[in-house]
Amino acid sequence: MHLRDLTQFLSELSENNTRPWFIMNKPRYDILREEFLTVVTELIRELSKFDRQIAAVDPKKAMFRINRDIRFSNDKSPYKTRFSAGITPNNKRRPSEGGGSTYYFQIDGNGTLGIGAGEYLPPAARLKAIREHVVNDATGFAKVLKNKHLRATYGDLLDEDKLQRPPKGFDPDHPHIEHLKLKSFFVWTELPLRVNDPDELVPRLARGFKDAFALVTWLREVPHVNEEE
């Protein structure tokens, strides 16, 4: 896709985040949205080469809307200033739907490419199930953390909003106690977008997601829980 045009559009949007501006520039957005759909479609095809559960994902359902949900936000800006997509089996991005791990990426107006995978801030019941899986499969979890591809690309798991104390009901002396304090089981990295090499975008994303496949596979082994229970 035309990455330079995309970053220019998003940069201008961040400075003019109003409905009138967006309506005036809607033709630009529509073209970029179609190009982004092509990227997501090609990416799903590449991911399905090593993750067959992704093969049937609908690329349109993987793409996030640019409209923000401002109902409960102090920030009333109507639009997101990024293009993003989340790819999960059966198009189920919500943990309560049983979709599990997500392959997520975003592009912003600063020319930053964000790549992540796993489960970001899952609901309480799902988070508890993941933590219990860490305890029950401590050896398998340790192998994930030591995976050379995951570590080379992402380092450790994201520790955003990490608990200060061990979660209730978990042994504070458990060897993985620091990871049991996490609220997300997600890896994340940010890279400069290569605007002059658009053909490299999909292969680059596919490589990044493949490096996180060990975590994705492990999380899929966590028993599904009904959030209403």
PDB file of N, CA and C in Angstrom, residues 130-146 151 156-157 162-163 165-167 170-182 185 218:
ATOM      1  N   ILE A 130      -5.611 -18.240  32.826  1.00  0.00           N
ATOM      2  CA  ILE A 130      -4.246 -18.184  32.289  1.00  0.00           C
ATOM      3  C   ILE A 130      -3.238 -18.358  33.412  1.00  0.00           C
ATOM      4  N   ARG A 131      -3.464 -17.664  34.519  1.00  0.00           N
ATOM      5  CA  ARG A 131      -2.559 -17.785  35.656  1.00  0.00           C
ATOM      6  C   ARG A 131      -2.529 -19.214  36.182  1.00  0.00           C
ATOM      7  N   GLU A 132      -3.675 -19.855  36.234  1.00  0.00           N
ATOM      8  CA  GLU A 132      -3.721 -21.248  36.688  1.00  0.00           C
ATOM      9  C   GLU A 132      -2.963 -22.155  35.719  1.00  0.00           C
ATOM     10  N   HIS A 133      -3.021 -21.812  34.443  1.00  0.00           N
ATOM     11  CA  HIS A 133      -2.284 -22.597  33.454  1.00  0.00           C
ATOM     12  C   HIS A 133      -0.777 -22.421  33.636  1.00  0.00           C
ATOM     13  N   VAL A 134      -0.363 -21.222  34.040  1.00  0.00           N
ATOM     14  CA  VAL A 134       1.058 -21.000  34.349  1.00  0.00           C
ATOM     15  C   VAL A 134       1.497 -21.937  35.467  1.00  0.00           C
ATOM     16  N   VAL A 135       0.654 -22.059  36.491  1.00  0.00           N
ATOM     17  CA  VAL A 135       0.972 -22.925  37.632  1.00  0.00           C
ATOM     18  C   VAL A 135       0.970 -24.390  37.214  1.00  0.00           C
ATOM     19  N   ASN A 136      -0.034 -24.794  36.465  1.00  0.00           N
ATOM     20  CA  ASN A 136      -0.184 -26.204  36.090  1.00  0.00           C
ATOM     21  C   ASN A 136       0.794 -26.642  35.008  1.00  0.00           C
ATOM     22  N   ASP A 137       1.299 -25.704  34.235  1.00  0.00           N
ATOM     23  CA  ASP A 137       2.242 -26.023  33.164  1.00  0.00           C
ATOM     24  C   ASP A 137       3.461 -25.115  33.274  1.00  0.00           C
ATOM     25  N   ALA A 138       4.063 -25.112  34.452  1.00  0.00           N
ATOM     26  CA  ALA A 138       5.200 -24.234  34.707  1.00  0.00           C
ATOM     27  C   ALA A 138       6.358 -24.514  33.756  1.00  0.00           C
ATOM     28  N   THR A 139       6.566 -25.797  33.441  1.00  0.00           N
ATOM     29  CA  THR A 139       7.665 -26.158  32.542  1.00  0.00           C
ATOM     30  C   THR A 139       7.404 -25.639  31.131  1.00  0.00           C
ATOM     31  N   GLY A 140       6.185 -25.839  30.653  1.00  0.00           N
ATOM     32  CA  GLY A 140       5.841 -25.363  29.321  1.00  0.00           C
ATOM     33  C   GLY A 140       5.915 -23.848  29.220  1.00  0.00           C
ATOM     34  N   PHE A 141       5.469 -23.161  30.272  1.00  0.00           N
ATOM     35  CA  PHE A 141       5.523 -21.704  30.281  1.00  0.00           C
ATOM     36  C   PHE A 141       6.966 -21.217  30.279  1.00  0.00           C
ATOM     37  N   ALA A 142       7.817 -21.905  31.018  1.00  0.00           N
ATOM     38  CA  ALA A 142       9.241 -21.540  31.047  1.00  0.00           C
ATOM     39  C   ALA A 142       9.866 -21.671  29.657  1.00  0.00           C
ATOM     40  N   LYS A 143       9.459 -22.687  28.912  1.00  0.00           N
ATOM     41  CA  LYS A 143       9.965 -22.871  27.549  1.00  0.00           C
ATOM     42  C   LYS A 143       9.539 -21.725  26.646  1.00  0.00           C
ATOM     43  N   VAL A 144       8.309 -21.249  26.836  1.00  0.00           N
ATOM     44  CA  VAL A 144       7.836 -20.104  26.054  1.00  0.00           C
ATOM     45  C   VAL A 144       8.703 -18.885  26.338  1.00  0.00           C
ATOM     46  N   LEU A 145       8.941 -18.621  27.606  1.00  0.00           N
ATOM     47  CA  LEU A 145       9.728 -17.455  27.987  1.00  0.00           C
ATOM     48  C   LEU A 145      11.155 -17.511  27.457  1.00  0.00           C
ATOM     49  N   LYS A 146      11.681 -18.739  27.287  1.00  0.00           N
ATOM     50  CA  LYS A 146      13.048 -18.913  26.813  1.00  0.00           C
ATOM     51  C   LYS A 146      13.140 -19.048  25.295  1.00  0.00           C
ATOM     52  N   ARG A 151      12.144 -14.074  22.310  1.00  0.00           N
ATOM     53  CA  ARG A 151      13.000 -13.175  23.083  1.00  0.00           C
ATOM     54  C   ARG A 151      13.749 -12.204  22.185  1.00  0.00           C
ATOM     55  N   ASP A 156      10.727  -9.799  26.979  1.00  0.00           N
ATOM     56  CA  ASP A 156       9.816 -10.463  27.911  1.00  0.00           C
ATOM     57  C   ASP A 156       8.375 -10.056  27.614  1.00  0.00           C
ATOM     58  N   LEU A 157       7.441 -10.623  28.375  1.00  0.00           N
ATOM     59  CA  LEU A 157       6.042 -10.258  28.241  1.00  0.00           C
ATOM     60  C   LEU A 157       5.824  -8.819  28.697  1.00  0.00           C
ATOM     61  N   LYS A 162       1.135  -4.096  35.817  1.00  0.00           N
ATOM     62  CA  LYS A 162       1.489  -5.260  36.624  1.00  0.00           C
ATOM     63  C   LYS A 162       1.131  -5.037  38.098  1.00  0.00           C
ATOM     64  N   LEU A 163       0.626  -6.096  38.749  1.00  0.00           N
ATOM     65  CA  LEU A 163       0.288  -6.018  40.167  1.00  0.00           C
ATOM     66  C   LEU A 163       1.537  -5.820  41.024  1.00  0.00           C
ATOM     67  N   ARG A 165       1.488  -6.852  44.224  1.00  0.00           N
ATOM     68  CA  ARG A 165       1.490  -8.017  45.106  1.00  0.00           C
ATOM     69  C   ARG A 165       1.007  -9.237  44.340  1.00  0.00           C
ATOM     70  N   PRO A 166       1.306 -10.414  44.827  1.00  0.00           N
ATOM     71  CA  PRO A 166       0.820 -11.630  44.151  1.00  0.00           C
ATOM     72  C   PRO A 166      -0.697 -11.653  44.097  1.00  0.00           C
ATOM     73  N   PRO A 167      -1.281 -12.159  43.020  1.00  0.00           N
ATOM     74  CA  PRO A 167      -2.740 -12.243  42.939  1.00  0.00           C
ATOM     75  C   PRO A 167      -3.287 -13.193  44.004  1.00  0.00           C
ATOM     76  N   PHE A 170      -2.681 -17.317  44.849  1.00  0.00           N
ATOM     77  CA  PHE A 170      -1.489 -17.864  44.194  1.00  0.00           C
ATOM     78  C   PHE A 170      -0.291 -17.773  45.135  1.00  0.00           C
ATOM     79  N   ASP A 171       0.521 -18.802  45.120  1.00  0.00           N
ATOM     80  CA  ASP A 171       1.679 -18.920  46.000  1.00  0.00           C
ATOM     81  C   ASP A 171       2.699 -17.815  45.706  1.00  0.00           C
ATOM     82  N   PRO A 172       2.990 -16.957  46.690  1.00  0.00           N
ATOM     83  CA  PRO A 172       3.967 -15.887  46.456  1.00  0.00           C
ATOM     84  C   PRO A 172       5.383 -16.396  46.211  1.00  0.00           C
ATOM     85  N   ASP A 173       5.622 -17.672  46.507  1.00  0.00           N
ATOM     86  CA  ASP A 173       6.943 -18.260  46.284  1.00  0.00           C
ATOM     87  C   ASP A 173       7.031 -19.057  44.988  1.00  0.00           C
ATOM     88  N   HIS A 174       5.983 -18.986  44.190  1.00  0.00           N
ATOM     89  CA  HIS A 174       6.001 -19.720  42.918  1.00  0.00           C
ATOM     90  C   HIS A 174       7.125 -19.174  42.033  1.00  0.00           C
ATOM     91  N   PRO A 175       7.864 -20.040  41.328  1.00  0.00           N
ATOM     92  CA  PRO A 175       8.976 -19.567  40.493  1.00  0.00           C
ATOM     93  C   PRO A 175       8.568 -18.571  39.410  1.00  0.00           C
ATOM     94  N   HIS A 176       7.305 -18.571  39.011  1.00  0.00           N
ATOM     95  CA  HIS A 176       6.836 -17.629  37.991  1.00  0.00           C
ATOM     96  C   HIS A 176       5.981 -16.511  38.599  1.00  0.00           C
ATOM     97  N   ILE A 177       6.218 -16.212  39.885  1.00  0.00           N
ATOM     98  CA  ILE A 177       5.336 -15.264  40.560  1.00  0.00           C
ATOM     99  C   ILE A 177       5.320 -13.892  39.889  1.00  0.00           C
ATOM    100  N   GLU A 178       6.455 -13.443  39.340  1.00  0.00           N
ATOM    101  CA  GLU A 178       6.473 -12.130  38.696  1.00  0.00           C
ATOM    102  C   GLU A 178       5.591 -12.107  37.455  1.00  0.00           C
ATOM    103  N   HIS A 179       5.516 -13.227  36.762  1.00  0.00           N
ATOM    104  CA  HIS A 179       4.642 -13.300  35.594  1.00  0.00           C
ATOM    105  C   HIS A 179       3.185 -13.523  36.002  1.00  0.00           C
ATOM    106  N   LEU A 180       2.979 -14.139  37.161  1.00  0.00           N
ATOM    107  CA  LEU A 180       1.614 -14.309  37.652  1.00  0.00           C
ATOM    108  C   LEU A 180       0.995 -12.967  38.054  1.00  0.00           C
ATOM    109  N   LYS A 181       1.823 -11.973  38.287  1.00  0.00           N
ATOM    110  CA  LYS A 181       1.334 -10.631  38.622  1.00  0.00           C
ATOM    111  C   LYS A 181       0.870  -9.863  37.388  1.00  0.00           C
ATOM    112  N   LEU A 182       1.180 -10.365  36.203  1.00  0.00           N
ATOM    113  CA  LEU A 182       0.825  -9.649  34.983  1.00  0.00           C
ATOM    114  C   LEU A 182      -0.686  -9.615  34.770  1.00  0.00           C
ATOM    115  N   PHE A 185      -0.958 -11.199  28.995  1.00  0.00           N
ATOM    116  CA  PHE A 185       0.032 -12.169  28.545  1.00  0.00           C
ATOM    117  C   PHE A 185       0.231 -11.888  27.065  1.00  0.00           C
ATOM    118  N   TRP A 218       0.748 -21.705  23.271  1.00  0.00           N
ATOM    119  CA  TRP A 218       0.610 -22.024  24.693  1.00  0.00           C
ATOM    120  C   TRP A 218      -0.701 -21.465  25.249  1.00  0.00           C
TER     121      TRP A 218
END
